[in-house]
Coordinates of C-alpha atoms and ligand atoms in Angstrom, one line a residue:
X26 CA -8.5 50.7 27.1
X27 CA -6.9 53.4 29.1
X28 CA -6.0 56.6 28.4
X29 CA -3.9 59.4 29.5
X30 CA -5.1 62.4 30.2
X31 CA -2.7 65.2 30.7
X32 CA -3.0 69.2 31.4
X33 CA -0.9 72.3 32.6
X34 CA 2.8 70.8 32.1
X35 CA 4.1 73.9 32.1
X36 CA 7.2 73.6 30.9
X37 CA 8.7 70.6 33.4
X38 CA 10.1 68.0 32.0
X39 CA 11.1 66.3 34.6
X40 CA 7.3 66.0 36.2
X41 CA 6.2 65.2 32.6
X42 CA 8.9 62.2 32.3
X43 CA 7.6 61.2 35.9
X44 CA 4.1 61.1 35.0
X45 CA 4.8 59.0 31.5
X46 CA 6.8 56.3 33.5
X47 CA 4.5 55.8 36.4
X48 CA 1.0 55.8 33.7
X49 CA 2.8 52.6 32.2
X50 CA 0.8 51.2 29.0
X51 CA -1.3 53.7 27.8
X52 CA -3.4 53.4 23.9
X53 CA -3.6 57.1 23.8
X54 CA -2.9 60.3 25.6
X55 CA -4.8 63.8 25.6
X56 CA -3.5 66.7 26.5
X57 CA -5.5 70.0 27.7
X58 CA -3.5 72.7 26.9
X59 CA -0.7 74.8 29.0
X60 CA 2.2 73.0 27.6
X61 CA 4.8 75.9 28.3
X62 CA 4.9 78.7 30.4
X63 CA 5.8 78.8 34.7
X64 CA 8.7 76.2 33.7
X65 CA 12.1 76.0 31.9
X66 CA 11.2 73.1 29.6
X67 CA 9.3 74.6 27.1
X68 CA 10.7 73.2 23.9
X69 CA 11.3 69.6 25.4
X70 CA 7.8 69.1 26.8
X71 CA 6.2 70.2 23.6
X72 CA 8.5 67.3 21.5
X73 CA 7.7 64.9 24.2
X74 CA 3.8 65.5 24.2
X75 CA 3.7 65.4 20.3
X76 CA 5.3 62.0 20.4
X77 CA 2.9 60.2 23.1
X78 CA 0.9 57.5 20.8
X79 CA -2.9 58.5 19.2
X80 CA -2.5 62.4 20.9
X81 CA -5.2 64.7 21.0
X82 CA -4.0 68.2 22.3
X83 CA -5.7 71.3 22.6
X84 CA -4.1 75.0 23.4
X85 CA -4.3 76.7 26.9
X86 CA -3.9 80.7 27.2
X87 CA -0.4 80.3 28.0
X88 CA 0.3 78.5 24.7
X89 CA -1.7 81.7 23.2
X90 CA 0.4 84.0 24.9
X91 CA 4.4 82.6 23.9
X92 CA 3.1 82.8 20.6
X93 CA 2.1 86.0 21.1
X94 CA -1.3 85.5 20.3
X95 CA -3.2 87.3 23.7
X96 CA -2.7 90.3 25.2
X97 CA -0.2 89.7 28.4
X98 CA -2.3 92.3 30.5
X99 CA -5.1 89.6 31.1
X100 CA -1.8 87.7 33.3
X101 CA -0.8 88.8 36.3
X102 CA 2.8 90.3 36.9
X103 CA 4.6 86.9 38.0
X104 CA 2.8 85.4 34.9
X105 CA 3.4 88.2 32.1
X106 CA 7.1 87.7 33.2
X107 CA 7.6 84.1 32.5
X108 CA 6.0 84.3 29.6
X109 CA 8.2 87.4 28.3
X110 CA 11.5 85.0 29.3
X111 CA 9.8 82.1 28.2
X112 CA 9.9 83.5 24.8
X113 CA 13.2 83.8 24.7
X114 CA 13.9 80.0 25.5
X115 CA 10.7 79.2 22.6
X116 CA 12.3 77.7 19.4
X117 CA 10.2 78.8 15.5
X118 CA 9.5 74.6 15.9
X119 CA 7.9 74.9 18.9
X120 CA 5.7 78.2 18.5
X121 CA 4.4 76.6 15.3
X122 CA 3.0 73.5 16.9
X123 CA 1.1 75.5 19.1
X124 CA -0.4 77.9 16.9
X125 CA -1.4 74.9 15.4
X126 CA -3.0 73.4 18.1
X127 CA -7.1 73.2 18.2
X128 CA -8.7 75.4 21.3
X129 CA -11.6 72.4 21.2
X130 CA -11.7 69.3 20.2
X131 CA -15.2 66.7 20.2
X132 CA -15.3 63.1 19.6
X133 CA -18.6 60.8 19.9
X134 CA -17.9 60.8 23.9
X135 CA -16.2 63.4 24.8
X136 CA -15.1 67.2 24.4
X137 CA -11.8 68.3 25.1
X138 CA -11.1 72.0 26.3
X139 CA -8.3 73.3 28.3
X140 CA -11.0 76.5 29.7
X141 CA -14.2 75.5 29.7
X142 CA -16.8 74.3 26.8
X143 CA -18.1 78.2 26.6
X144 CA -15.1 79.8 26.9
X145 CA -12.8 77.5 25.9
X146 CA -8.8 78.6 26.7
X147 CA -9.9 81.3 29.4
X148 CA -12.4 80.5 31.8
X149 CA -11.5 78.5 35.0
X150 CA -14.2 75.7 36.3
X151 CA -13.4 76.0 39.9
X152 CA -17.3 75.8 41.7
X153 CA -20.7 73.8 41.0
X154 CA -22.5 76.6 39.6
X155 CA -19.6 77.8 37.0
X156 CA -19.8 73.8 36.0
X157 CA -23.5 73.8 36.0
X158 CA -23.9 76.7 33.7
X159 CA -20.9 74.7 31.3
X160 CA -23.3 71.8 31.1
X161 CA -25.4 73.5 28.3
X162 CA -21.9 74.5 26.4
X163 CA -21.2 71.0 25.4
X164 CA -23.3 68.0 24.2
X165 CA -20.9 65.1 24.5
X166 CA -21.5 62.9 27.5
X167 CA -17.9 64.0 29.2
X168 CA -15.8 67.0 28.9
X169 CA -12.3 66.8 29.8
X170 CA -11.1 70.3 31.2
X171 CA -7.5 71.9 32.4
X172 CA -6.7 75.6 33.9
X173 CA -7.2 75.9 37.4
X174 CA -4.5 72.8 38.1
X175 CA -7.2 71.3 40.3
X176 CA -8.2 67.7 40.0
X177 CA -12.4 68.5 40.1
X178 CA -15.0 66.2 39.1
X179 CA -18.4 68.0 38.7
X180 CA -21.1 65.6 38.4
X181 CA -24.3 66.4 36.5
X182 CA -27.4 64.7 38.9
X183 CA -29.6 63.5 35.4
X184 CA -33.0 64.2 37.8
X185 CA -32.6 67.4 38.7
X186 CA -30.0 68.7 37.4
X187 CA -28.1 69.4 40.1
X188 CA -24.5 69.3 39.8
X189 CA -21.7 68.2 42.4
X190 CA -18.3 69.4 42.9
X191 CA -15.7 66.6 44.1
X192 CA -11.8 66.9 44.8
X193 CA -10.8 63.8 43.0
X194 CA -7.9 62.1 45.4
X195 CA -5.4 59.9 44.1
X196 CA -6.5 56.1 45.0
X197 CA -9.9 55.6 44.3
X198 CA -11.4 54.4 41.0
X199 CA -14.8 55.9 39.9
X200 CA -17.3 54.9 37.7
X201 CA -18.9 57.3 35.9
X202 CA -22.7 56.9 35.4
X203 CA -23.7 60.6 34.6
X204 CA -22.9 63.5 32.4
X205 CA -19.3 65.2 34.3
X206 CA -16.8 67.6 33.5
X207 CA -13.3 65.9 34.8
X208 CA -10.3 67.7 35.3
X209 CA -7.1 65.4 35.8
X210 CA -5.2 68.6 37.8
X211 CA -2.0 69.3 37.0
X212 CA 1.8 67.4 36.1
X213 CA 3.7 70.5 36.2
X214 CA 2.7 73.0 38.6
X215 CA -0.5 72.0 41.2
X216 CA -2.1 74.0 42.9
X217 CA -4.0 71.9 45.9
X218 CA -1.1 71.7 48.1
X219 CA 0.3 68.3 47.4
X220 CA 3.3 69.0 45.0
X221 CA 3.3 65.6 43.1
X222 CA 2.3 66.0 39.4
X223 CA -0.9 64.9 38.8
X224 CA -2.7 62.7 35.6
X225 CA -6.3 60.9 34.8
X226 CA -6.7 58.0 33.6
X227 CA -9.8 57.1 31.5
X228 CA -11.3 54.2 30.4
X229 CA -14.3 55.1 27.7
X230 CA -15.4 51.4 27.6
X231 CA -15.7 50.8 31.9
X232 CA -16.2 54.6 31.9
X233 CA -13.8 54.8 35.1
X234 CA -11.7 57.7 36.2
X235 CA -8.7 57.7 38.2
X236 CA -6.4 60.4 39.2
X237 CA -3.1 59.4 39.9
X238 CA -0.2 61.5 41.8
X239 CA 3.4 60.8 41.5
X240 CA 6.9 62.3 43.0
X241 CA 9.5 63.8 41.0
X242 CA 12.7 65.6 41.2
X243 CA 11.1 69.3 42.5
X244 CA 15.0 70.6 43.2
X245 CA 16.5 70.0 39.5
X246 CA 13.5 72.0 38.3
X247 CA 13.9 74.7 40.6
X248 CA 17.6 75.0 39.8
X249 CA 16.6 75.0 36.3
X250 CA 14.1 77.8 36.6
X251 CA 16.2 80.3 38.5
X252 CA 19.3 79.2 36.0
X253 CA 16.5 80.2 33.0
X254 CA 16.3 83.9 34.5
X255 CA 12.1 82.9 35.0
X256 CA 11.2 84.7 38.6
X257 CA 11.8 82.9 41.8
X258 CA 8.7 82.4 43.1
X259 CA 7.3 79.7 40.0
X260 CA 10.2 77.7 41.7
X261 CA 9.5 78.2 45.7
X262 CA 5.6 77.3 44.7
X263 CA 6.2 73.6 43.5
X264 CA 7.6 72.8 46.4
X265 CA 4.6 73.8 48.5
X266 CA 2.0 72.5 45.3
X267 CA 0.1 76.3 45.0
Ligands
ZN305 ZN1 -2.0 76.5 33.5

């Protein structure tokens, strides 16, 4: 069985598209939040995600915020801006989707969150000891994470506790014997310096984990964001992947 696992689109379409042809056959995709915002493709990426088969999606903060459902001071200047244009592009259909989107969702195996199982749309999971103190948050096996539009694997050692913080590069498959919090990184805007959009894949019944990178069209995005009025510089960064 595999499964996609999807986070921090952010409005790109085109990355999105990318990232659905290269995955192939896939029995289900989940989605961690961060649909729209950064990007021009708001409305688009929100139909597409809705129609990938057996979906689970959960909301990200700036889902919250085009809804107008957080206070834009927690963003920073670049961030409150797109989100103030980005609510001019937003169609009633779309805004209602996300409002109705879960901020947490827990199956037998695994917990999906875009923040983090204790704070679940706002904090970011970027070291061990931030992951370490999650562990106790959530009481499924996995938990499937978004936000910092890093691909991290934090590993929980089942002896002592001690828990391990990998950069997950695209190539490798691992299999997962321990309790981890997985983040697939991001398709539409990461942030670790290699610009392809990034995906998971997930098998529950091998318990492997892949992360996957793949090229798309960066300069018809670009032109699309500057055409949309969003600021510049959420169209010089995907270039350069920060
Ligand atoms: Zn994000």
């Amino acid at each position: 069985m595999r499964i996609l696992l999807i986070s921090d689109v952010h409005a790109n379409l085109t990355a999105l598209e990318a990232v659905i042809a290269d995955a192939g056959q896939f029995d289900a995709a989940w989605c961690l939040g961060d649909l729209v915002g950064y990007g021009p493709d708001g409305n688009e990426c929100v139909q597409r995600v809705s129609r990938l088969p057996n979906l689970l999606c959960v909301k990200g903060n700036h889902d919250l915020a085009i809804c107008g459902d957080a206070d834009l001071d927690i963003f920073n200047h670049e961030a409150s801006e797109a989100i103030l244009t980005s609510r001019r592009i937003i169609t009633p259909e779309t805004i209602n989707y996300l409002r109705g989107l879960p901020e947490k969702l827990v199956t037998d195996l695994v917990t999906l969150i875009h923040g983090s199982p204790r704070n679940p749309v706002w904090e970011y999971i970027l070291d061990a000891t931030t992951a370490a103190d999650n562990f106790a948050n959530f009481s499924t096996r996995l938990a499937f994470v978004g936000h910092s539009h890093l691909p991290l694997m934090f590993t929980a050692n089942p002896e002592n506790g001690l828990v391990e913080r990998t950069h997950r590069l695209p190539g490798a498959t691992t299999t997962i014997t321990t309790r981890a919090i997985l983040n697939p990184g991001s398709v539409g805007q990461p942030r670790d310096n290699d610009p392809r959009a990034s995906y998971g894949i997930f098998d529950p019944q091998m318990m492997t984990w892949e992360i996957h990178r793949v090229p798309y069209d960066i300069p018809s995005v670009q032109q699309r964001i500057i055409a949309a009025g969003l600021p510049e510089k959420h169209a010089l960064r995907l270039s350069a992947g920060w």
